[in-house]
CSV table of C-alpha atoms in Angstrom, one decimal:
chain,number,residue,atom,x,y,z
A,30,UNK,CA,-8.6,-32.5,14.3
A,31,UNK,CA,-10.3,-30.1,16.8
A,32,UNK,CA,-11.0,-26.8,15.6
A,33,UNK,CA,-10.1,-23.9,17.0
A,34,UNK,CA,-11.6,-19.8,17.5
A,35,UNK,CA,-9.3,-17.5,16.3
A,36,UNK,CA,-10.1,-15.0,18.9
A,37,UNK,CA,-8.0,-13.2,21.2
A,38,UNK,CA,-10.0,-13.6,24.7
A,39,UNK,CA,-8.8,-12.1,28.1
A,40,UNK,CA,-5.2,-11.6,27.4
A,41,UNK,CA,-4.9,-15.1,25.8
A,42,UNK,CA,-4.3,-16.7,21.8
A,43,UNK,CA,-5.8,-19.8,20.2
A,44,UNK,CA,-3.4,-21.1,18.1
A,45,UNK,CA,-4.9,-19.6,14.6
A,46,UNK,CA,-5.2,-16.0,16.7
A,47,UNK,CA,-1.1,-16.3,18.2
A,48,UNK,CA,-0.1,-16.9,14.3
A,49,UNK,CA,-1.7,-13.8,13.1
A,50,UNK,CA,0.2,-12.1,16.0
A,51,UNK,CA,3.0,-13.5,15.3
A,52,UNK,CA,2.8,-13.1,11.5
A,53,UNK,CA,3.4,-16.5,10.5
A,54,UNK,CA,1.7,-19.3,9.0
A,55,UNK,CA,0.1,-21.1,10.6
A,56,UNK,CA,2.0,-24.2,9.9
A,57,UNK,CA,5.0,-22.6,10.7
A,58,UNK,CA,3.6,-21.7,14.1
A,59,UNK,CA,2.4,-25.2,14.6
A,60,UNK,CA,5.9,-26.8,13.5
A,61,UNK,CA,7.4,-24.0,16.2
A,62,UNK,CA,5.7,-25.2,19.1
A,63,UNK,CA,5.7,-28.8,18.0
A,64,UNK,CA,9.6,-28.5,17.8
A,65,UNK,CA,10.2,-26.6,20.9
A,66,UNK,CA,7.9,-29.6,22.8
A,67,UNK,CA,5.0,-27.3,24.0
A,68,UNK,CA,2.4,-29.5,22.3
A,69,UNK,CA,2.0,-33.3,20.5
A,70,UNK,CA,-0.6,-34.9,18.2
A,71,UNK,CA,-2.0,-37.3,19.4
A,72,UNK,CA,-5.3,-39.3,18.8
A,73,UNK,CA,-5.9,-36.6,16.0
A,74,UNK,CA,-5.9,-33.7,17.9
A,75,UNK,CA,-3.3,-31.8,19.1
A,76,UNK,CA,-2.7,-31.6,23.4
A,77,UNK,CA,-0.9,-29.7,25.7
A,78,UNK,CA,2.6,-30.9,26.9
A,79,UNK,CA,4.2,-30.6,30.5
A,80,UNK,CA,6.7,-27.8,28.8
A,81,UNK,CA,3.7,-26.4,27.2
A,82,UNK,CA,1.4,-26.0,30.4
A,83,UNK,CA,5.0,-24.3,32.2
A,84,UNK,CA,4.9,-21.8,29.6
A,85,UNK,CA,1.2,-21.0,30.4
A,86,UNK,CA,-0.3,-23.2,27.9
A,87,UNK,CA,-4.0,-24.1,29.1
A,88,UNK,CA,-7.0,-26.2,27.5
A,89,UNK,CA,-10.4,-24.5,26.5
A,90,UNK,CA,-13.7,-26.3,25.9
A,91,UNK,CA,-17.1,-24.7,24.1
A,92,UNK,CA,-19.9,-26.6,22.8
A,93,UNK,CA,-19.2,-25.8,19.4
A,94,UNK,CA,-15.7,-26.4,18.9
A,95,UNK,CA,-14.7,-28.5,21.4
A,96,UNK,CA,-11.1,-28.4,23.6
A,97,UNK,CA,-8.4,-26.3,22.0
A,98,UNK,CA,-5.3,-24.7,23.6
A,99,UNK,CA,-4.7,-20.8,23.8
A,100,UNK,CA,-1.7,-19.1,25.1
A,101,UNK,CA,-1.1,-16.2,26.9
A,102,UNK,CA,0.3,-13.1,24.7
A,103,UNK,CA,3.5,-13.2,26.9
A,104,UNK,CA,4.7,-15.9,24.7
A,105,UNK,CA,5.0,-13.6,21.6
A,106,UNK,CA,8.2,-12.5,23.4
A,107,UNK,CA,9.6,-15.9,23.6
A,108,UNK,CA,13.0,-17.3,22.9
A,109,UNK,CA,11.5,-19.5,20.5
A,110,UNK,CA,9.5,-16.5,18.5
A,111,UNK,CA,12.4,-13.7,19.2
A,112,UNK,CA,15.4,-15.8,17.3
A,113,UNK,CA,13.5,-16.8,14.6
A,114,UNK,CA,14.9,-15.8,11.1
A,115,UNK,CA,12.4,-16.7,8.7
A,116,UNK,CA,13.5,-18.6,5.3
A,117,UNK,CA,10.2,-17.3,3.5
A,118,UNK,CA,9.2,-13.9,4.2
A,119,UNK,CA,5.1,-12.7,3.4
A,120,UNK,CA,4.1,-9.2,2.4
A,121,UNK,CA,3.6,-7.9,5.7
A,122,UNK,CA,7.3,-8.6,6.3
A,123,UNK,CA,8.7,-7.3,3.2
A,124,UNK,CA,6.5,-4.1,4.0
A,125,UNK,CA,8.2,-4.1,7.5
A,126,UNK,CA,11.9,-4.4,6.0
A,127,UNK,CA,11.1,-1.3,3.7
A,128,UNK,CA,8.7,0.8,6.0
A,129,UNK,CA,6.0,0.9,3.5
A,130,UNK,CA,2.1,-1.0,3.6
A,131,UNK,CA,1.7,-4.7,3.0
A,132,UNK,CA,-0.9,-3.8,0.6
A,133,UNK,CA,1.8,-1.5,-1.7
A,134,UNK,CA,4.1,-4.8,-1.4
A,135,UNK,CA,1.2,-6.0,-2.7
A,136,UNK,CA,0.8,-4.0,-5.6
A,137,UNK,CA,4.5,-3.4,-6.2
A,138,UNK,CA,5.1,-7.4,-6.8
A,139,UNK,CA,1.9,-7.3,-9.1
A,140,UNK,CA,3.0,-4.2,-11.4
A,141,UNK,CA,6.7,-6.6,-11.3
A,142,UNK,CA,4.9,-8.9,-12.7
A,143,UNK,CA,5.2,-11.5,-9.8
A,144,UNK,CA,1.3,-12.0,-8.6
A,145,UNK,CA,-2.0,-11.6,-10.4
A,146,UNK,CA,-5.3,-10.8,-8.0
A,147,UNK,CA,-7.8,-13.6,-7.6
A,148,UNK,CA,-11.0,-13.9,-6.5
A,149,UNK,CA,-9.5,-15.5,-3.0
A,150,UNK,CA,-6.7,-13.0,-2.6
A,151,UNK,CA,-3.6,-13.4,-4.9
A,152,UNK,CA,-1.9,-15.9,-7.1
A,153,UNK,CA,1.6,-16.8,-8.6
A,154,UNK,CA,2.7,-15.5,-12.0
A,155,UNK,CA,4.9,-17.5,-14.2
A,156,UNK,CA,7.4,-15.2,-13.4
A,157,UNK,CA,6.2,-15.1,-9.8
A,158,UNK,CA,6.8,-19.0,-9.6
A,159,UNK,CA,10.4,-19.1,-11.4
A,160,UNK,CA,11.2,-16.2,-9.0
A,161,UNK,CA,10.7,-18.6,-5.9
A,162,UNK,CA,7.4,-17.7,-4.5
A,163,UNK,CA,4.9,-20.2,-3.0
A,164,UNK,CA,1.0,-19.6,-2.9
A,165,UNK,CA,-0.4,-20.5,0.6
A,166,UNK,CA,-4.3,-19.9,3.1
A,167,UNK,CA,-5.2,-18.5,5.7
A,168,UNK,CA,-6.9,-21.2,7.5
A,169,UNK,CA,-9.1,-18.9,9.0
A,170,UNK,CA,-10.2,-16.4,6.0
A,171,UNK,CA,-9.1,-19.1,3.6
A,172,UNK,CA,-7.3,-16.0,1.7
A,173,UNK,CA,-4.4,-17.0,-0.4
A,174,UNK,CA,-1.2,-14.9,-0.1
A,175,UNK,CA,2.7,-15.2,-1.2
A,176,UNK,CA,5.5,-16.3,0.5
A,177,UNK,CA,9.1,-15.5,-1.3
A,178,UNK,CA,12.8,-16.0,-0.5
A,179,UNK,CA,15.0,-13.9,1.0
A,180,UNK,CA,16.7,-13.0,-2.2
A,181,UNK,CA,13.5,-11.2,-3.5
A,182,UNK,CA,14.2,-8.1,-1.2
A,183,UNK,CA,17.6,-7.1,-3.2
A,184,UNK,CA,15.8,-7.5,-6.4
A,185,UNK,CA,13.1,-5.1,-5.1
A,186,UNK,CA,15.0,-2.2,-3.2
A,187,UNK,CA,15.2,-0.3,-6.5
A,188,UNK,CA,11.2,-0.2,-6.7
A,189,UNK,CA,11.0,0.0,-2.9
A,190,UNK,CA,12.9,3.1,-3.0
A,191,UNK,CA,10.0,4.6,-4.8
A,192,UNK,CA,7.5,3.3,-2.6
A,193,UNK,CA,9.5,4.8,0.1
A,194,UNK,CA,9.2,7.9,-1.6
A,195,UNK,CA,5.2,7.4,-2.1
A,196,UNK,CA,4.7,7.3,1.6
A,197,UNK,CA,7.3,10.3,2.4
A,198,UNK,CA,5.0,12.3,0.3
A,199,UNK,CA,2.4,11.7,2.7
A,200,UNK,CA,4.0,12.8,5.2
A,201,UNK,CA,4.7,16.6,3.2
A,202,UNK,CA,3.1,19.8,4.8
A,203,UNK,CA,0.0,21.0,2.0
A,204,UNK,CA,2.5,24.1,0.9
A,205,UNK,CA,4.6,21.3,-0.1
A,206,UNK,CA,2.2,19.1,-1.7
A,207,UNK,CA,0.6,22.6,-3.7
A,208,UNK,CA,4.3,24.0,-4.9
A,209,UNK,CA,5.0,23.8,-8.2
A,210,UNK,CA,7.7,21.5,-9.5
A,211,UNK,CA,8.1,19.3,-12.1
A,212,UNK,CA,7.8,15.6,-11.2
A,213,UNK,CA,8.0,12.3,-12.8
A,214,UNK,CA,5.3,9.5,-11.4
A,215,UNK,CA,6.2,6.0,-11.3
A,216,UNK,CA,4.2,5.1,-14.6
A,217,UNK,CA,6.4,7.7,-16.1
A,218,UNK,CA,4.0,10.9,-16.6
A,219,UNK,CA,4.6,14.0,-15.8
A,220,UNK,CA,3.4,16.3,-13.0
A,221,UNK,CA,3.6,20.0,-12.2
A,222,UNK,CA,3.8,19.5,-8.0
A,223,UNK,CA,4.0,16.8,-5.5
A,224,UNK,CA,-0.1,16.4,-5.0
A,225,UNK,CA,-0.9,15.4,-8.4
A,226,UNK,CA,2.4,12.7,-8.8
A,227,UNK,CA,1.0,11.5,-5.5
A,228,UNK,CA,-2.2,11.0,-6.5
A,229,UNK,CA,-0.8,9.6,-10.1
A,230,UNK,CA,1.4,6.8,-8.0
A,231,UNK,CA,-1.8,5.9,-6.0
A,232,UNK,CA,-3.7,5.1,-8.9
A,233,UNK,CA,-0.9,3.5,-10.6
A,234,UNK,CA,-0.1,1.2,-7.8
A,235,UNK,CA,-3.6,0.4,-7.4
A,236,UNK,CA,-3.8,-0.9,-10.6
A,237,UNK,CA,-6.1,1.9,-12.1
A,238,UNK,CA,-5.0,3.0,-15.7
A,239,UNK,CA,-6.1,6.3,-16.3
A,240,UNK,CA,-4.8,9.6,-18.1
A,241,UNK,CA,-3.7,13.0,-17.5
A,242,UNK,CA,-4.6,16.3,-19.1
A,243,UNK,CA,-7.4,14.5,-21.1
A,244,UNK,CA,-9.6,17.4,-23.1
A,245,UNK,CA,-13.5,16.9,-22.1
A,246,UNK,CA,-15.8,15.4,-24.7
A,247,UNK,CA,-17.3,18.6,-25.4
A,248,UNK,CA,-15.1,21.3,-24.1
A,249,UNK,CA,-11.6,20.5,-25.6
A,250,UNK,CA,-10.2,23.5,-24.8
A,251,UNK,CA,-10.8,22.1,-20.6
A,252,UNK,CA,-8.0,19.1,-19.3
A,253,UNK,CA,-8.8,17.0,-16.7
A,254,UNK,CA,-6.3,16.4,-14.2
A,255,UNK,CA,-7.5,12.9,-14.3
A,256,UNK,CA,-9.8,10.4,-16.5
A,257,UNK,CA,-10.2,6.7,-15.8
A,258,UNK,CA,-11.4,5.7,-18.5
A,259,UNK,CA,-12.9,1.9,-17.3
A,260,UNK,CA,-14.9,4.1,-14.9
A,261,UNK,CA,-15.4,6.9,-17.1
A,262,UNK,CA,-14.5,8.8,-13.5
A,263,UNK,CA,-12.6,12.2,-13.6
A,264,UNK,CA,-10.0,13.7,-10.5
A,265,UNK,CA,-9.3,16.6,-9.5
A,266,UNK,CA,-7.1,17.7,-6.4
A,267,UNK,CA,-7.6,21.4,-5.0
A,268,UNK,CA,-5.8,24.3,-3.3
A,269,UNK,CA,-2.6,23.8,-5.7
A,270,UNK,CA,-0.5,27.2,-6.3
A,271,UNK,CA,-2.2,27.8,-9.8
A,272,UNK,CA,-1.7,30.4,-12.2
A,273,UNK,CA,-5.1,32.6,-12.1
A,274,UNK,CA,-6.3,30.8,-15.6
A,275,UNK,CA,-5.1,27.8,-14.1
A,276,UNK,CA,-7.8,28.3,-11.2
A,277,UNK,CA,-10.9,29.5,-13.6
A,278,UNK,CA,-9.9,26.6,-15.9
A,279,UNK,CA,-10.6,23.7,-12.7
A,280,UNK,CA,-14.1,25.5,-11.9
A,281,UNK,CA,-14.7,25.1,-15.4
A,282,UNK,CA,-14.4,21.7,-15.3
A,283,UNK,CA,-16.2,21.2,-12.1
A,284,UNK,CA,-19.2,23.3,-13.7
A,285,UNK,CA,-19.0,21.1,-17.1
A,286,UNK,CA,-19.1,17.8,-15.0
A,287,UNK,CA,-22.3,18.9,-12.8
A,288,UNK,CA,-23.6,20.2,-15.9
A,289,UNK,CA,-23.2,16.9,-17.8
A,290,UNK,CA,-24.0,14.6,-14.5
A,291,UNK,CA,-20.8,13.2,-14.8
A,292,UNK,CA,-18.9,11.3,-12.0
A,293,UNK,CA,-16.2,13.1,-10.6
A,294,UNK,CA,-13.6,13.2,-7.4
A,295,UNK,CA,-13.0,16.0,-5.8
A,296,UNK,CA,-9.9,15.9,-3.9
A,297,UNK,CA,-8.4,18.8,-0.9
A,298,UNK,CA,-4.7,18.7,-0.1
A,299,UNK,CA,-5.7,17.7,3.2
A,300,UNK,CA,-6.8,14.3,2.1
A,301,UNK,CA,-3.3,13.4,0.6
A,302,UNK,CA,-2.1,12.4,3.9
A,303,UNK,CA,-5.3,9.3,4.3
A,304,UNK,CA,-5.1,8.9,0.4
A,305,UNK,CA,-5.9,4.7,1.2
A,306,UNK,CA,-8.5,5.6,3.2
A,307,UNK,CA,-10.2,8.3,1.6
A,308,UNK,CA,-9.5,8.2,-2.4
A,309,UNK,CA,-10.3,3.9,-1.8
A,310,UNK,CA,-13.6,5.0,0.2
A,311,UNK,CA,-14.9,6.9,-2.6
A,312,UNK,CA,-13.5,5.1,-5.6
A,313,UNK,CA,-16.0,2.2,-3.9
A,314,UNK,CA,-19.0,4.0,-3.9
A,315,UNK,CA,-18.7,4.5,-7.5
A,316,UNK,CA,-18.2,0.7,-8.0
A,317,UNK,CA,-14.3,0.7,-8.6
A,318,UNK,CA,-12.3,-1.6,-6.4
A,319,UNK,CA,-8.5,-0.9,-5.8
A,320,UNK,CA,-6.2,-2.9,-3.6
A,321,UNK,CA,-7.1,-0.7,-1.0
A,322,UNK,CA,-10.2,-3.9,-0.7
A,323,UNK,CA,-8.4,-7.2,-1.6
């Protein structure tokens, strides 16, 4: 079979570029246009009908892969694309139906207990595979990802609903973020305003155990806000409405740690809003992955 770029060139798709488009496997995609007559298999490789050419359909050549077809990205808005309902739905879709990130689907079916992480993206559970999921590739990354029923998005609204609430909090003005209030983060701890339970149910989600309020090795009477203890990596967020001994306290800390050389985070309330970007970016540079990278 002839291989094709997955490249989007001058306003057209290969077929591997119009699935990721599309958001659909690329089998599915292939069955689509197979089904709908726009292209056949023949002589093991797959040509360009009469239909298919009418719906702007044309043939490519290069030296290195050879003739393949690419559409133009008109057809996304197709009648064949546009009323189709999906029997299996991927995390980027789930992610749509809730308005969260694919990547907290992600992470909310692994902390379910559904997926494991794996060296080539993600793989079925026990549980995942009783619960109707499917493992399947990207042909062109050769990434593995899940596929699940319909069904699976009533059993997840519950936890979605807190995801929901994860990326509200993103949204929050910094006065909102800093206020105190007492909040309770999804793995259950406890938090004295918004900006720490967000920064608890980042961590959380990304799979990171860690503590709260842990006393330093040699200053007991100091808590870190946060201590990951597979990293040996302390957080702390700034510019919360603290009581004065509350504020001393934090510069405290951040004196002990440069002090002792030891690897901290230093987090502003203006960095709560790109928490995947930024908290991921820096977590990396200290050699601790999160799903912000799978």
């Amino acid at each position: 079979m002839t291989e094709e770029r997955n490249e989007t060139m001058a306003g057209f798709y290969s077929r591997t570029a119009l699935a990721d488009k599309l958001d659909m496997p690329l089998k599915l995609l292939t069955k689509t246009l197979l089904d709908a007559g726009w292209i056949q298999y023949v002589d093991e490789a797959w040509q360009l009908t009469a239909k298919g050419e009418f719906e702007g359909g044309e043939i490519r050549h290069s030296k290195r892969y050879g003739d393949y077809i690419v559409w133009p990205a008109t057809v996304c808005d197709h009648a064949i694309f546009a009323d189709r309902t999906p029997s299996q739905l991927n995390a980027s879709a789930i992610a749509q139906k809730f308005g969260i990130k694919a990547r907290q689907v992600n992470a909310l079916l692994a902390e379910q207990g559904l997926i494991e992480r794996d060296i080539r993206g993600w793989r079925l559970s026990d549980f995942g595979r009783q619960s109707g999921g499917s493992i399947h590739i990207h042909e062109p990354s050769g990434r593995t990802f899940a596929l699940w029923e319909q069904d699976l998005l009533d059993r997840l609204k519950p936890v979605a609903a807190e995801l929901q609430d994860l990326a509200a909090g993103n949204q929050l003005s910094e006065e909102a973020l800093a206020e105190a209030c007492q909040c309770t983060a999804l793995d259950g701890q406890s938090h004295s305003c918004r900006a720490l339970k967000l920064v608890g149910d980042w961590l959380y989600l990304a799979g990171l155990g860690h503590s709260c309020a842990r006393p330093l090795p040699q200053a007991r009477e100091l808590k870190s806000q946060f201590y990951l203890p597979d990293s040996r990596l302390y957080i702390e967020v700034w510019g919360l409405n603290l009581a004065p001994q509350e504020i001393s306290a934090q510069f405290k800390r951040q004196e002990y740690y440069d002090r002792q050389s030891i690897p901290y985070i230093s987090l502003s309330l203006s960095d709560l809003a790109q928490l995947d970007e930024i908290l991921a970016r820096q977590l990396l540079e200290r050699g601790v992955e999160s799903y912000q990278h799978l």
